[in-house]
Amino acid sequence: MSTKSTAVFLNSPYLGGAERSMVLQTTQFPSGSEVLFFIPILKSDPDQAKDLTQYIRKLNGRAQVRYFNFPEVLYGVSRSSRIVGIFFLIFSLAKLVFGLRKCKLKNFDFVWANGNKVGFPLYLWSLIFFFRGNFVWHFRDYPEKKGLYGLIWKLY
């Protein structure tokens, strides 16, 4: 059996229910599977991912952890459904999508987005850069049909 590799993108740097659930799910992957967690980092809080990183290492010792910068404006939009400035929002989204190239995701068999904050940018990345692996977008909340999230339903 060949080894499968999975890049798991968490929705938040904080240890919450969705993050606990995702880490727990990865402990059920077949033995020999490679798991790499990507945790978003917001510049406003340098120690934000400490508890989550410790939890991952405690529960899934075979997993690796990496970090990626997540624009605070995008993180805030998903929390408040408020659009700060459309051009700044589009610029931040484009910066994130093109920044995902640094993660070398084409080397993975699976890319798993654990929520909507990372799901949409990863979905765009997979389309723009022709990802050939399996992409899993775990919808933890259904996006609204209006506003920015209305684009998701149109894409499908």
PDB file of C-alpha atoms in Angstrom:
ATOM      1  CA  MET A   1       0.000   0.000   0.000  1.00  0.00           C
ATOM      2  CA  SER A   2       1.358   3.420  -0.927  1.00  0.00           C
ATOM      3  CA  THR A   3       1.647   6.155   1.662  1.00  0.00           C
ATOM      4  CA  LYS A   4      -0.944   8.902   1.308  1.00  0.00           C
ATOM      5  CA  SER A   5      -0.162  12.432   2.364  1.00  0.00           C
ATOM      6  CA  THR A   6      -2.739  14.924   3.619  1.00  0.00           C
ATOM      7  CA  ALA A   7      -2.391  18.666   4.131  1.00  0.00           C
ATOM      8  CA  VAL A   8      -4.919  19.728   6.757  1.00  0.00           C
ATOM      9  CA  PHE A   9      -5.681  23.445   6.829  1.00  0.00           C
ATOM     10  CA  LEU A  10      -7.234  24.545  10.079  1.00  0.00           C
ATOM     11  CA  ASN A  11      -9.696  27.412  10.210  1.00  0.00           C
ATOM     12  CA  SER A  12      -8.283  29.115  13.260  1.00  0.00           C
ATOM     13  CA  PRO A  13      -5.074  29.314  15.304  1.00  0.00           C
ATOM     14  CA  TYR A  14      -7.082  28.818  18.478  1.00  0.00           C
ATOM     15  CA  LEU A  15      -8.008  25.509  20.077  1.00  0.00           C
ATOM     16  CA  GLY A  16     -11.771  25.270  19.675  1.00  0.00           C
ATOM     17  CA  GLY A  17     -14.309  22.558  18.942  1.00  0.00           C
ATOM     18  CA  ALA A  18     -13.728  22.455  15.178  1.00  0.00           C
ATOM     19  CA  GLU A  19      -9.977  22.165  15.661  1.00  0.00           C
ATOM     20  CA  ARG A  20     -10.309  19.445  18.309  1.00  0.00           C
ATOM     21  CA  SER A  21     -12.637  17.515  16.014  1.00  0.00           C
ATOM     22  CA  MET A  22     -10.282  17.729  13.039  1.00  0.00           C
ATOM     23  CA  VAL A  23      -7.215  16.658  14.999  1.00  0.00           C
ATOM     24  CA  LEU A  24      -9.153  13.732  16.431  1.00  0.00           C
ATOM     25  CA  GLN A  25     -10.292  12.687  12.941  1.00  0.00           C
ATOM     26  CA  THR A  26      -6.703  12.548  11.714  1.00  0.00           C
ATOM     27  CA  THR A  27      -5.822  10.005  14.402  1.00  0.00           C
ATOM     28  CA  GLN A  28      -8.106   7.600  12.505  1.00  0.00           C
ATOM     29  CA  PHE A  29      -6.172   7.867   9.224  1.00  0.00           C
ATOM     30  CA  PRO A  30      -4.540   4.576   8.150  1.00  0.00           C
ATOM     31  CA  SER A  31      -1.138   3.876   9.688  1.00  0.00           C
ATOM     32  CA  GLY A  32       1.632   5.086   7.440  1.00  0.00           C
ATOM     33  CA  SER A  33      -0.360   8.124   6.321  1.00  0.00           C
ATOM     34  CA  GLU A  34       1.486  11.418   6.409  1.00  0.00           C
ATOM     35  CA  VAL A  35      -0.368  14.332   7.955  1.00  0.00           C
ATOM     36  CA  LEU A  36       0.777  17.938   7.871  1.00  0.00           C
ATOM     37  CA  PHE A  37      -1.296  20.547   9.692  1.00  0.00           C
ATOM     38  CA  PHE A  38      -1.249  24.122   8.447  1.00  0.00           C
ATOM     39  CA  ILE A  39      -2.302  26.627  11.117  1.00  0.00           C
ATOM     40  CA  PRO A  40      -3.267  30.196  10.157  1.00  0.00           C
ATOM     41  CA  ILE A  41      -1.398  32.929  11.998  1.00  0.00           C
ATOM     42  CA  LEU A  42      -2.760  36.420  12.550  1.00  0.00           C
ATOM     43  CA  LYS A  43      -0.094  39.035  13.169  1.00  0.00           C
ATOM     44  CA  SER A  44      -1.920  40.593  16.109  1.00  0.00           C
ATOM     45  CA  ASP A  45      -1.325  37.640  18.463  1.00  0.00           C
ATOM     46  CA  PRO A  46       2.111  35.959  18.354  1.00  0.00           C
ATOM     47  CA  ASP A  47       1.308  33.136  20.841  1.00  0.00           C
ATOM     48  CA  GLN A  48      -2.103  32.336  19.403  1.00  0.00           C
ATOM     49  CA  ALA A  49      -1.342  28.830  18.113  1.00  0.00           C
ATOM     50  CA  LYS A  50       0.529  27.525  21.170  1.00  0.00           C
ATOM     51  CA  ASP A  51      -2.370  25.528  22.676  1.00  0.00           C
ATOM     52  CA  LEU A  52      -3.463  24.161  19.302  1.00  0.00           C
ATOM     53  CA  THR A  53       0.067  23.070  18.377  1.00  0.00           C
ATOM     54  CA  GLN A  54       0.491  21.298  21.728  1.00  0.00           C
ATOM     55  CA  TYR A  55      -2.868  19.557  21.274  1.00  0.00           C
ATOM     56  CA  ILE A  56      -1.905  18.310  17.798  1.00  0.00           C
ATOM     57  CA  ARG A  57       1.420  16.960  19.038  1.00  0.00           C
ATOM     58  CA  LYS A  58      -0.213  15.286  22.033  1.00  0.00           C
ATOM     59  CA  LEU A  59      -3.037  13.612  20.102  1.00  0.00           C
ATOM     60  CA  ASN A  60      -1.345  12.891  16.789  1.00  0.00           C
ATOM     61  CA  GLY A  61       2.370  12.554  17.410  1.00  0.00           C
ATOM     62  CA  ARG A  62       3.096  11.495  13.824  1.00  0.00           C
ATOM     63  CA  ALA A  63       1.674  14.742  12.397  1.00  0.00           C
ATOM     64  CA  GLN A  64       3.799  17.717  11.456  1.00  0.00           C
ATOM     65  CA  VAL A  65       2.781  21.333  12.027  1.00  0.00           C
ATOM     66  CA  ARG A  66       3.462  24.363   9.859  1.00  0.00           C
ATOM     67  CA  TYR A  67       2.101  27.892   9.920  1.00  0.00           C
ATOM     68  CA  PHE A  68       0.904  30.298   7.247  1.00  0.00           C
ATOM     69  CA  ASN A  69      -0.020  33.970   7.371  1.00  0.00           C
ATOM     70  CA  PHE A  70      -3.727  34.665   7.183  1.00  0.00           C
ATOM     71  CA  PRO A  71      -4.875  38.236   6.454  1.00  0.00           C
ATOM     72  CA  GLU A  72      -6.788  39.573   9.433  1.00  0.00           C
ATOM     73  CA  VAL A  73      -9.265  41.356   7.190  1.00  0.00           C
ATOM     74  CA  LEU A  74     -10.386  38.005   5.725  1.00  0.00           C
ATOM     75  CA  TYR A  75     -10.545  36.408   9.148  1.00  0.00           C
ATOM     76  CA  GLY A  76     -12.688  39.313  10.354  1.00  0.00           C
ATOM     77  CA  VAL A  77     -15.067  39.175   7.377  1.00  0.00           C
ATOM     78  CA  SER A  78     -15.976  35.600   8.105  1.00  0.00           C
ATOM     79  CA  ARG A  79     -16.637  36.476  11.731  1.00  0.00           C
ATOM     80  CA  SER A  80     -18.692  39.616  11.183  1.00  0.00           C
ATOM     81  CA  SER A  81     -19.985  39.237   7.606  1.00  0.00           C
ATOM     82  CA  ARG A  82     -18.847  42.835   7.179  1.00  0.00           C
ATOM     83  CA  ILE A  83     -16.925  43.948   4.121  1.00  0.00           C
ATOM     84  CA  VAL A  84     -14.273  46.505   5.011  1.00  0.00           C
ATOM     85  CA  GLY A  85     -13.344  47.606   1.487  1.00  0.00           C
ATOM     86  CA  ILE A  86     -13.888  45.554  -1.622  1.00  0.00           C
ATOM     87  CA  PHE A  87     -10.489  46.296  -3.183  1.00  0.00           C
ATOM     88  CA  PHE A  88      -8.629  45.596   0.060  1.00  0.00           C
ATOM     89  CA  LEU A  89     -10.659  42.417   0.487  1.00  0.00           C
ATOM     90  CA  ILE A  90      -9.890  41.210  -3.056  1.00  0.00           C
ATOM     91  CA  PHE A  91      -6.204  42.109  -2.642  1.00  0.00           C
ATOM     92  CA  SER A  92      -6.025  40.180   0.655  1.00  0.00           C
ATOM     93  CA  LEU A  93      -7.746  37.150  -0.869  1.00  0.00           C
ATOM     94  CA  ALA A  94      -5.423  37.189  -3.899  1.00  0.00           C
ATOM     95  CA  LYS A  95      -2.378  37.548  -1.644  1.00  0.00           C
ATOM     96  CA  LEU A  96      -3.508  34.543   0.406  1.00  0.00           C
ATOM     97  CA  VAL A  97      -4.344  32.378  -2.631  1.00  0.00           C
ATOM     98  CA  PHE A  98      -1.027  33.072  -4.341  1.00  0.00           C
ATOM     99  CA  GLY A  99       0.811  32.759  -1.016  1.00  0.00           C
ATOM    100  CA  LEU A 100      -0.479  29.201  -0.677  1.00  0.00           C
ATOM    101  CA  ARG A 101       2.026  28.203  -3.381  1.00  0.00           C
ATOM    102  CA  LYS A 102       4.702  28.324  -0.660  1.00  0.00           C
ATOM    103  CA  CYS A 103       2.978  25.373   1.029  1.00  0.00           C
ATOM    104  CA  LYS A 104       3.862  23.097  -1.935  1.00  0.00           C
ATOM    105  CA  LEU A 105       0.386  21.597  -1.917  1.00  0.00           C
ATOM    106  CA  LYS A 106       0.815  19.887  -5.278  1.00  0.00           C
ATOM    107  CA  ASN A 107       2.990  17.332  -3.424  1.00  0.00           C
ATOM    108  CA  PHE A 108      -0.015  16.119  -1.401  1.00  0.00           C
ATOM    109  CA  ASP A 109      -2.578  13.472  -2.281  1.00  0.00           C
ATOM    110  CA  PHE A 110      -5.262  15.259  -0.254  1.00  0.00           C
ATOM    111  CA  VAL A 111      -5.830  18.863   0.769  1.00  0.00           C
ATOM    112  CA  TRP A 112      -8.432  19.128   3.507  1.00  0.00           C
ATOM    113  CA  ALA A 113      -9.887  22.517   4.423  1.00  0.00           C
ATOM    114  CA  ASN A 114     -11.375  22.460   7.911  1.00  0.00           C
ATOM    115  CA  GLY A 115     -13.947  25.230   7.494  1.00  0.00           C
ATOM    116  CA  ASN A 116     -15.025  28.106   5.332  1.00  0.00           C
ATOM    117  CA  LYS A 117     -12.300  30.634   6.181  1.00  0.00           C
ATOM    118  CA  VAL A 118      -9.639  28.457   4.582  1.00  0.00           C
ATOM    119  CA  GLY A 119     -11.980  26.526   2.294  1.00  0.00           C
ATOM    120  CA  PHE A 120     -12.758  29.313  -0.137  1.00  0.00           C
ATOM    121  CA  PRO A 121      -9.134  30.462  -0.649  1.00  0.00           C
ATOM    122  CA  LEU A 122      -7.992  26.843  -1.025  1.00  0.00           C
ATOM    123  CA  TYR A 123     -10.786  26.174  -3.499  1.00  0.00           C
ATOM    124  CA  LEU A 124      -9.657  29.153  -5.581  1.00  0.00           C
ATOM    125  CA  TRP A 125      -6.047  27.960  -5.316  1.00  0.00           C
ATOM    126  CA  SER A 126      -7.029  24.485  -6.533  1.00  0.00           C
ATOM    127  CA  LEU A 127      -8.757  25.977  -9.590  1.00  0.00           C
ATOM    128  CA  ILE A 128      -6.058  28.516 -10.475  1.00  0.00           C
ATOM    129  CA  PHE A 129      -3.137  26.107 -10.089  1.00  0.00           C
ATOM    130  CA  PHE A 130      -4.886  22.987 -11.444  1.00  0.00           C
ATOM    131  CA  PHE A 131      -4.558  20.820  -8.331  1.00  0.00           C
ATOM    132  CA  ARG A 132      -4.863  17.165  -9.376  1.00  0.00           C
ATOM    133  CA  GLY A 133      -5.166  15.593  -5.933  1.00  0.00           C
ATOM    134  CA  ASN A 134      -8.296  15.271  -3.840  1.00  0.00           C
ATOM    135  CA  PHE A 135      -9.689  18.439  -2.290  1.00  0.00           C
ATOM    136  CA  VAL A 136     -11.995  18.143   0.717  1.00  0.00           C
ATOM    137  CA  TRP A 137     -13.804  21.208   1.991  1.00  0.00           C
ATOM    138  CA  HIS A 138     -15.353  20.475   5.373  1.00  0.00           C
ATOM    139  CA  PHE A 139     -18.301  22.833   5.670  1.00  0.00           C
ATOM    140  CA  ARG A 140     -18.740  23.429   9.363  1.00  0.00           C
ATOM    141  CA  ASP A 141     -21.374  26.097   8.721  1.00  0.00           C
ATOM    142  CA  TYR A 142     -23.312  26.536   5.530  1.00  0.00           C
ATOM    143  CA  PRO A 143     -22.431  29.820   3.858  1.00  0.00           C
ATOM    144  CA  GLU A 144     -25.169  32.343   3.323  1.00  0.00           C
ATOM    145  CA  LYS A 145     -26.530  32.776  -0.178  1.00  0.00           C
ATOM    146  CA  LYS A 146     -26.071  36.549  -0.069  1.00  0.00           C
ATOM    147  CA  GLY A 147     -22.983  38.725  -0.103  1.00  0.00           C
ATOM    148  CA  LEU A 148     -19.477  37.343  -0.539  1.00  0.00           C
ATOM    149  CA  TYR A 149     -20.483  33.789   0.370  1.00  0.00           C
ATOM    150  CA  GLY A 150     -23.080  33.853  -2.405  1.00  0.00           C
ATOM    151  CA  LEU A 151     -20.139  33.328  -4.768  1.00  0.00           C
ATOM    152  CA  ILE A 152     -19.603  29.871  -3.324  1.00  0.00           C
ATOM    153  CA  TRP A 153     -23.048  28.705  -4.389  1.00  0.00           C
ATOM    154  CA  LYS A 154     -22.556  30.214  -7.860  1.00  0.00           C
ATOM    155  CA  LEU A 155     -19.219  28.406  -8.280  1.00  0.00           C
ATOM    156  CA  TYR A 156     -20.893  25.111  -7.580  1.00  0.00           C
TER     157      TYR A 156
END
